[in-house]
Short mmCIF file of N, CA and C in Angstrom, two decimals:
data_model
loop_
_atom_site.label_atom_id
_atom_site.label_comp_id
_atom_site.label_asym_id
_atom_site.label_seq_id
_atom_site.Cartn_x
_atom_site.Cartn_y
_atom_site.Cartn_z
N MET A 18 47.42 97.38 -51.59
CA MET A 18 48.26 96.78 -50.62
C MET A 18 49.71 96.90 -51.04
N GLN A 19 50.56 97.10 -50.09
CA GLN A 19 51.98 97.27 -50.35
C GLN A 19 52.76 96.18 -49.64
N PHE A 20 53.76 95.61 -50.33
CA PHE A 20 54.56 94.53 -49.79
C PHE A 20 56.04 94.83 -49.99
N SER A 21 56.84 94.31 -49.10
CA SER A 21 58.28 94.42 -49.27
C SER A 21 58.73 93.43 -50.34
N VAL A 22 59.93 93.61 -50.85
CA VAL A 22 60.45 92.69 -51.86
C VAL A 22 60.49 91.28 -51.29
N HIS A 23 60.94 91.13 -50.05
CA HIS A 23 61.01 89.80 -49.44
C HIS A 23 59.62 89.16 -49.36
N ALA A 24 58.63 89.91 -48.91
CA ALA A 24 57.27 89.37 -48.82
C ALA A 24 56.74 89.02 -50.20
N ALA A 25 57.07 89.85 -51.19
CA ALA A 25 56.60 89.58 -52.55
C ALA A 25 57.21 88.29 -53.08
N LYS A 26 58.48 88.04 -52.77
CA LYS A 26 59.13 86.80 -53.22
C LYS A 26 58.43 85.58 -52.64
N THR A 27 58.07 85.65 -51.39
CA THR A 27 57.48 84.48 -50.74
C THR A 27 56.00 84.31 -51.03
N GLN A 28 55.32 85.39 -51.46
CA GLN A 28 53.88 85.33 -51.69
C GLN A 28 53.50 85.72 -53.11
N LEU A 29 54.40 85.52 -54.07
CA LEU A 29 54.17 86.00 -55.43
C LEU A 29 52.87 85.46 -56.02
N SER A 30 52.60 84.19 -55.85
CA SER A 30 51.39 83.60 -56.42
C SER A 30 50.14 84.29 -55.87
N LYS A 31 50.09 84.55 -54.58
CA LYS A 31 48.94 85.24 -53.97
C LYS A 31 48.84 86.68 -54.47
N LEU A 32 49.98 87.33 -54.67
CA LEU A 32 49.95 88.71 -55.15
C LEU A 32 49.45 88.77 -56.59
N ILE A 33 49.84 87.80 -57.40
CA ILE A 33 49.33 87.74 -58.77
C ILE A 33 47.82 87.55 -58.77
N ASP A 34 47.34 86.65 -57.95
CA ASP A 34 45.89 86.43 -57.85
C ASP A 34 45.18 87.70 -57.40
N ALA A 35 45.77 88.43 -56.46
CA ALA A 35 45.17 89.67 -55.98
C ALA A 35 45.11 90.70 -57.11
N ALA A 36 46.19 90.82 -57.88
CA ALA A 36 46.20 91.77 -59.00
C ALA A 36 45.17 91.37 -60.05
N LEU A 37 45.05 90.08 -60.32
CA LEU A 37 44.06 89.62 -61.29
C LEU A 37 42.63 89.88 -60.85
N SER A 38 42.41 89.91 -59.54
CA SER A 38 41.06 90.17 -59.04
C SER A 38 40.78 91.66 -58.90
N GLY A 39 41.74 92.51 -59.31
CA GLY A 39 41.49 93.95 -59.34
C GLY A 39 42.12 94.73 -58.21
N GLU A 40 42.79 94.08 -57.29
CA GLU A 40 43.43 94.81 -56.19
C GLU A 40 44.72 95.46 -56.68
N GLU A 41 45.04 96.60 -56.11
CA GLU A 41 46.31 97.24 -56.43
C GLU A 41 47.40 96.61 -55.56
N VAL A 42 48.43 96.10 -56.21
CA VAL A 42 49.53 95.45 -55.51
C VAL A 42 50.80 96.24 -55.80
N VAL A 43 51.43 96.76 -54.74
CA VAL A 43 52.64 97.57 -54.87
C VAL A 43 53.76 96.88 -54.11
N ILE A 44 54.93 96.83 -54.74
CA ILE A 44 56.10 96.26 -54.08
C ILE A 44 57.06 97.40 -53.78
N ALA A 45 57.58 97.41 -52.55
CA ALA A 45 58.43 98.51 -52.10
C ALA A 45 59.80 97.99 -51.69
N LYS A 46 60.80 98.83 -51.95
CA LYS A 46 62.15 98.60 -51.42
C LYS A 46 62.27 99.52 -50.22
N GLY A 47 62.34 98.92 -49.07
CA GLY A 47 62.28 99.73 -47.86
C GLY A 47 60.91 100.36 -47.77
N ALA A 48 60.86 101.67 -47.59
CA ALA A 48 59.57 102.36 -47.51
C ALA A 48 59.16 102.96 -48.86
N ARG A 49 60.01 102.83 -49.87
CA ARG A 49 59.76 103.47 -51.16
C ARG A 49 59.10 102.50 -52.14
N PRO A 50 57.86 102.79 -52.58
CA PRO A 50 57.20 101.94 -53.59
C PRO A 50 57.97 102.02 -54.91
N VAL A 51 58.22 100.85 -55.53
CA VAL A 51 58.99 100.84 -56.77
C VAL A 51 58.30 100.13 -57.93
N VAL A 52 57.39 99.21 -57.63
CA VAL A 52 56.75 98.41 -58.68
C VAL A 52 55.28 98.21 -58.36
N ARG A 53 54.45 98.23 -59.42
CA ARG A 53 53.03 97.92 -59.26
C ARG A 53 52.72 96.73 -60.15
N LEU A 54 52.07 95.71 -59.58
CA LEU A 54 51.65 94.56 -60.37
C LEU A 54 50.29 94.86 -60.99
N VAL A 55 50.22 94.71 -62.30
CA VAL A 55 48.94 94.90 -62.99
C VAL A 55 48.72 93.73 -63.94
N PRO A 56 47.49 93.30 -64.10
CA PRO A 56 47.23 92.19 -65.02
C PRO A 56 47.37 92.64 -66.46
N ILE A 57 47.77 91.72 -67.32
CA ILE A 57 47.84 91.98 -68.75
C ILE A 57 46.49 91.65 -69.34
N ARG A 58 45.94 92.60 -70.09
CA ARG A 58 44.63 92.39 -70.70
C ARG A 58 44.71 91.23 -71.69
N GLN A 59 43.83 90.28 -71.57
CA GLN A 59 43.80 89.13 -72.45
C GLN A 59 42.89 89.41 -73.63
N SER A 60 43.34 89.06 -74.82
CA SER A 60 42.50 89.29 -75.99
C SER A 60 41.61 88.07 -76.20
N GLY A 61 40.53 88.29 -76.90
CA GLY A 61 39.62 87.20 -77.22
C GLY A 61 39.92 86.60 -78.59
N PHE A 62 41.10 86.89 -79.14
CA PHE A 62 41.46 86.43 -80.47
C PHE A 62 41.68 84.92 -80.48
N ALA A 63 41.09 84.26 -81.45
CA ALA A 63 41.29 82.82 -81.61
C ALA A 63 41.47 82.53 -83.09
N LEU A 64 42.42 81.71 -83.42
CA LEU A 64 42.66 81.34 -84.81
C LEU A 64 41.56 80.43 -85.33
N GLY A 65 41.20 80.62 -86.58
CA GLY A 65 40.27 79.71 -87.24
C GLY A 65 38.80 79.98 -87.00
N THR A 66 38.47 81.07 -86.33
CA THR A 66 37.05 81.31 -86.01
C THR A 66 36.25 81.78 -87.22
N HIS A 67 36.91 82.30 -88.26
CA HIS A 67 36.20 82.78 -89.45
C HIS A 67 36.44 81.86 -90.65
N ARG A 68 36.79 80.63 -90.37
CA ARG A 68 37.08 79.70 -91.44
C ARG A 68 35.86 79.59 -92.37
N GLY A 69 36.10 79.78 -93.67
CA GLY A 69 35.03 79.70 -94.66
C GLY A 69 34.29 81.00 -94.88
N ALA A 70 34.44 81.97 -93.99
CA ALA A 70 33.71 83.23 -94.12
C ALA A 70 34.31 84.14 -95.20
N LEU A 71 35.53 83.90 -95.59
CA LEU A 71 36.19 84.76 -96.58
C LEU A 71 36.09 84.22 -97.99
N GLY A 72 35.44 83.11 -98.18
CA GLY A 72 35.37 82.49 -99.51
C GLY A 72 36.64 81.71 -99.79
N ASP A 73 36.95 81.56 -101.07
CA ASP A 73 38.15 80.82 -101.44
C ASP A 73 39.37 81.71 -101.27
N VAL A 74 40.28 81.27 -100.45
CA VAL A 74 41.52 81.99 -100.21
C VAL A 74 42.65 81.18 -100.82
N PRO A 75 43.54 81.83 -101.59
CA PRO A 75 44.63 81.06 -102.22
C PRO A 75 45.56 80.46 -101.17
N ASP A 76 46.08 79.31 -101.52
CA ASP A 76 47.07 78.67 -100.66
C ASP A 76 48.43 79.20 -101.06
N PHE A 77 48.98 80.07 -100.24
CA PHE A 77 50.22 80.74 -100.59
C PHE A 77 51.43 79.83 -100.52
N LEU A 78 51.26 78.60 -100.09
CA LEU A 78 52.37 77.66 -100.06
C LEU A 78 52.40 76.74 -101.28
N GLU A 79 51.37 76.83 -102.12
CA GLU A 79 51.32 76.03 -103.35
C GLU A 79 52.24 76.65 -104.40
N PRO A 80 52.82 75.83 -105.27
CA PRO A 80 53.65 76.37 -106.35
C PRO A 80 52.83 77.28 -107.26
N VAL A 81 53.48 78.28 -107.83
CA VAL A 81 52.83 79.24 -108.71
C VAL A 81 53.06 78.81 -110.16
N GLU A 82 52.04 79.00 -110.99
CA GLU A 82 52.18 78.71 -112.41
C GLU A 82 53.30 79.56 -112.99
N ASP A 83 54.03 79.02 -113.98
CA ASP A 83 55.16 79.75 -114.57
C ASP A 83 54.75 81.10 -115.14
N ALA A 84 53.60 81.17 -115.82
CA ALA A 84 53.15 82.43 -116.40
C ALA A 84 52.86 83.46 -115.31
N ASP A 85 52.24 83.03 -114.22
CA ASP A 85 51.96 83.95 -113.12
C ASP A 85 53.25 84.40 -112.44
N LEU A 86 54.21 83.49 -112.31
CA LEU A 86 55.48 83.84 -111.71
C LEU A 86 56.22 84.86 -112.57
N ASP A 87 56.18 84.67 -113.90
CA ASP A 87 56.81 85.63 -114.81
C ASP A 87 56.19 87.02 -114.65
N LEU A 88 54.86 87.08 -114.55
CA LEU A 88 54.18 88.37 -114.36
C LEU A 88 54.60 89.00 -113.02
N TRP A 89 54.66 88.19 -112.00
CA TRP A 89 55.02 88.67 -110.66
C TRP A 89 56.44 89.25 -110.67
N GLU A 90 57.34 88.59 -111.40
CA GLU A 90 58.74 89.03 -111.42
C GLU A 90 59.02 90.03 -112.53
N GLY A 91 57.97 90.51 -113.23
CA GLY A 91 58.14 91.54 -114.23
C GLY A 91 58.68 91.06 -115.57
N ARG A 92 58.59 89.75 -115.83
CA ARG A 92 59.12 89.20 -117.08
C ARG A 92 58.02 88.96 -118.10
N GLY A 93 56.79 89.21 -117.75
CA GLY A 93 55.69 88.92 -118.66
C GLY A 93 55.43 90.08 -119.60
N PRO A 94 54.39 89.96 -120.39
CA PRO A 94 54.04 91.04 -121.32
C PRO A 94 53.60 92.29 -120.55
N ALA A 95 53.84 93.43 -121.17
CA ALA A 95 53.45 94.71 -120.55
C ALA A 95 51.92 94.76 -120.46
N PRO A 96 51.38 95.31 -119.37
CA PRO A 96 49.91 95.39 -119.24
C PRO A 96 49.33 96.31 -120.31
N ALA A 97 48.15 95.96 -120.78
CA ALA A 97 47.45 96.76 -121.79
C ALA A 97 46.94 98.04 -121.16
N GLU A 98 47.01 99.11 -121.93
CA GLU A 98 46.54 100.40 -121.39
C GLU A 98 45.16 100.72 -121.85
#
Protein backbone atom coordinates (compact mmCIF):
# COMPACT_ATOMS: atom_id res chain seq x y z
CA MET A 1 0.00 0.00 0.00
CA GLN A 2 1.19 3.48 -0.80
CA PHE A 3 0.33 6.64 1.15
CA SER A 4 1.04 10.31 0.74
CA VAL A 5 3.14 12.08 3.37
CA HIS A 6 0.00 13.81 4.67
CA ALA A 7 -1.91 10.53 4.99
CA ALA A 8 1.10 8.92 6.66
CA LYS A 9 1.23 11.72 9.25
CA THR A 10 -2.40 11.28 10.17
CA GLN A 11 -2.38 7.46 10.13
CA LEU A 12 1.14 6.65 11.34
CA SER A 13 0.01 4.28 14.10
CA LYS A 14 -2.09 2.24 11.64
CA LEU A 15 0.76 2.17 9.12
CA ILE A 16 3.17 0.88 11.77
CA ASP A 17 0.71 -1.86 12.69
CA ALA A 18 0.35 -2.76 9.00
CA ALA A 19 4.14 -2.99 8.57
CA LEU A 20 4.42 -5.12 11.70
CA SER A 21 1.82 -7.51 10.32
CA GLY A 22 3.88 -7.98 7.15
CA GLU A 23 2.25 -5.54 4.74
CA GLU A 24 4.45 -3.39 2.55
CA VAL A 25 3.91 0.26 3.45
CA VAL A 26 5.32 2.91 1.10
CA ILE A 27 5.18 6.66 1.63
CA ALA A 28 5.26 8.88 -1.45
CA LYS A 29 5.92 12.55 -2.11
CA GLY A 30 3.49 13.33 -4.83
CA ALA A 31 3.49 10.29 -7.11
CA ARG A 32 7.11 9.33 -6.32
CA PRO A 33 7.64 6.63 -3.64
CA VAL A 34 10.39 7.76 -1.25
CA VAL A 35 10.19 5.68 1.94
CA ARG A 36 9.27 2.11 2.89
CA LEU A 37 8.27 1.24 6.46
CA VAL A 38 9.75 -2.05 7.61
CA PRO A 39 9.69 -3.61 11.07
CA ILE A 40 12.92 -3.92 13.02
CA ARG A 41 13.71 -7.52 13.83
CA GLN A 42 13.46 -8.06 17.58
CA SER A 43 16.08 -10.21 19.25
CA GLY A 44 15.27 -12.80 21.85
CA PHE A 45 18.23 -11.71 23.99
CA ALA A 46 17.54 -11.39 27.69
CA LEU A 47 19.99 -10.58 30.45
CA GLY A 48 20.54 -13.11 33.21
CA THR A 49 19.19 -16.18 31.43
CA HIS A 50 22.45 -18.15 31.87
CA ARG A 51 23.03 -17.17 35.47
CA GLY A 52 25.07 -19.91 37.17
CA ALA A 53 25.76 -21.77 33.91
CA LEU A 54 29.29 -20.36 33.62
CA GLY A 55 30.47 -21.39 37.07
CA ASP A 56 32.24 -18.89 39.28
CA VAL A 57 32.81 -15.65 37.45
CA PRO A 58 35.07 -13.02 39.03
CA ASP A 59 33.48 -9.82 40.20
CA PHE A 60 35.35 -7.25 38.15
CA LEU A 61 34.22 -4.44 40.44
CA GLU A 62 35.92 -5.91 43.53
CA PRO A 63 39.34 -4.53 44.54
CA VAL A 64 42.32 -6.50 43.24
CA GLU A 65 44.98 -7.93 45.56
CA ASP A 66 48.20 -5.86 45.50
CA ALA A 67 50.28 -8.79 44.19
CA ASP A 68 47.82 -9.41 41.35
CA LEU A 69 47.72 -5.71 40.52
CA ASP A 70 51.54 -5.61 40.39
CA LEU A 71 51.53 -8.55 37.95
CA TRP A 72 48.84 -6.90 35.84
CA GLU A 73 50.82 -3.65 35.65
CA GLY A 74 54.09 -5.45 34.87
CA ARG A 75 55.76 -4.74 38.23
CA GLY A 76 55.86 -8.31 39.46
CA PRO A 77 58.49 -10.98 39.02
CA ALA A 78 59.29 -12.12 35.48
CA PRO A 79 57.37 -15.28 34.49
CA ALA A 80 59.32 -18.54 34.70
CA GLU A 81 60.31 -20.06 31.39
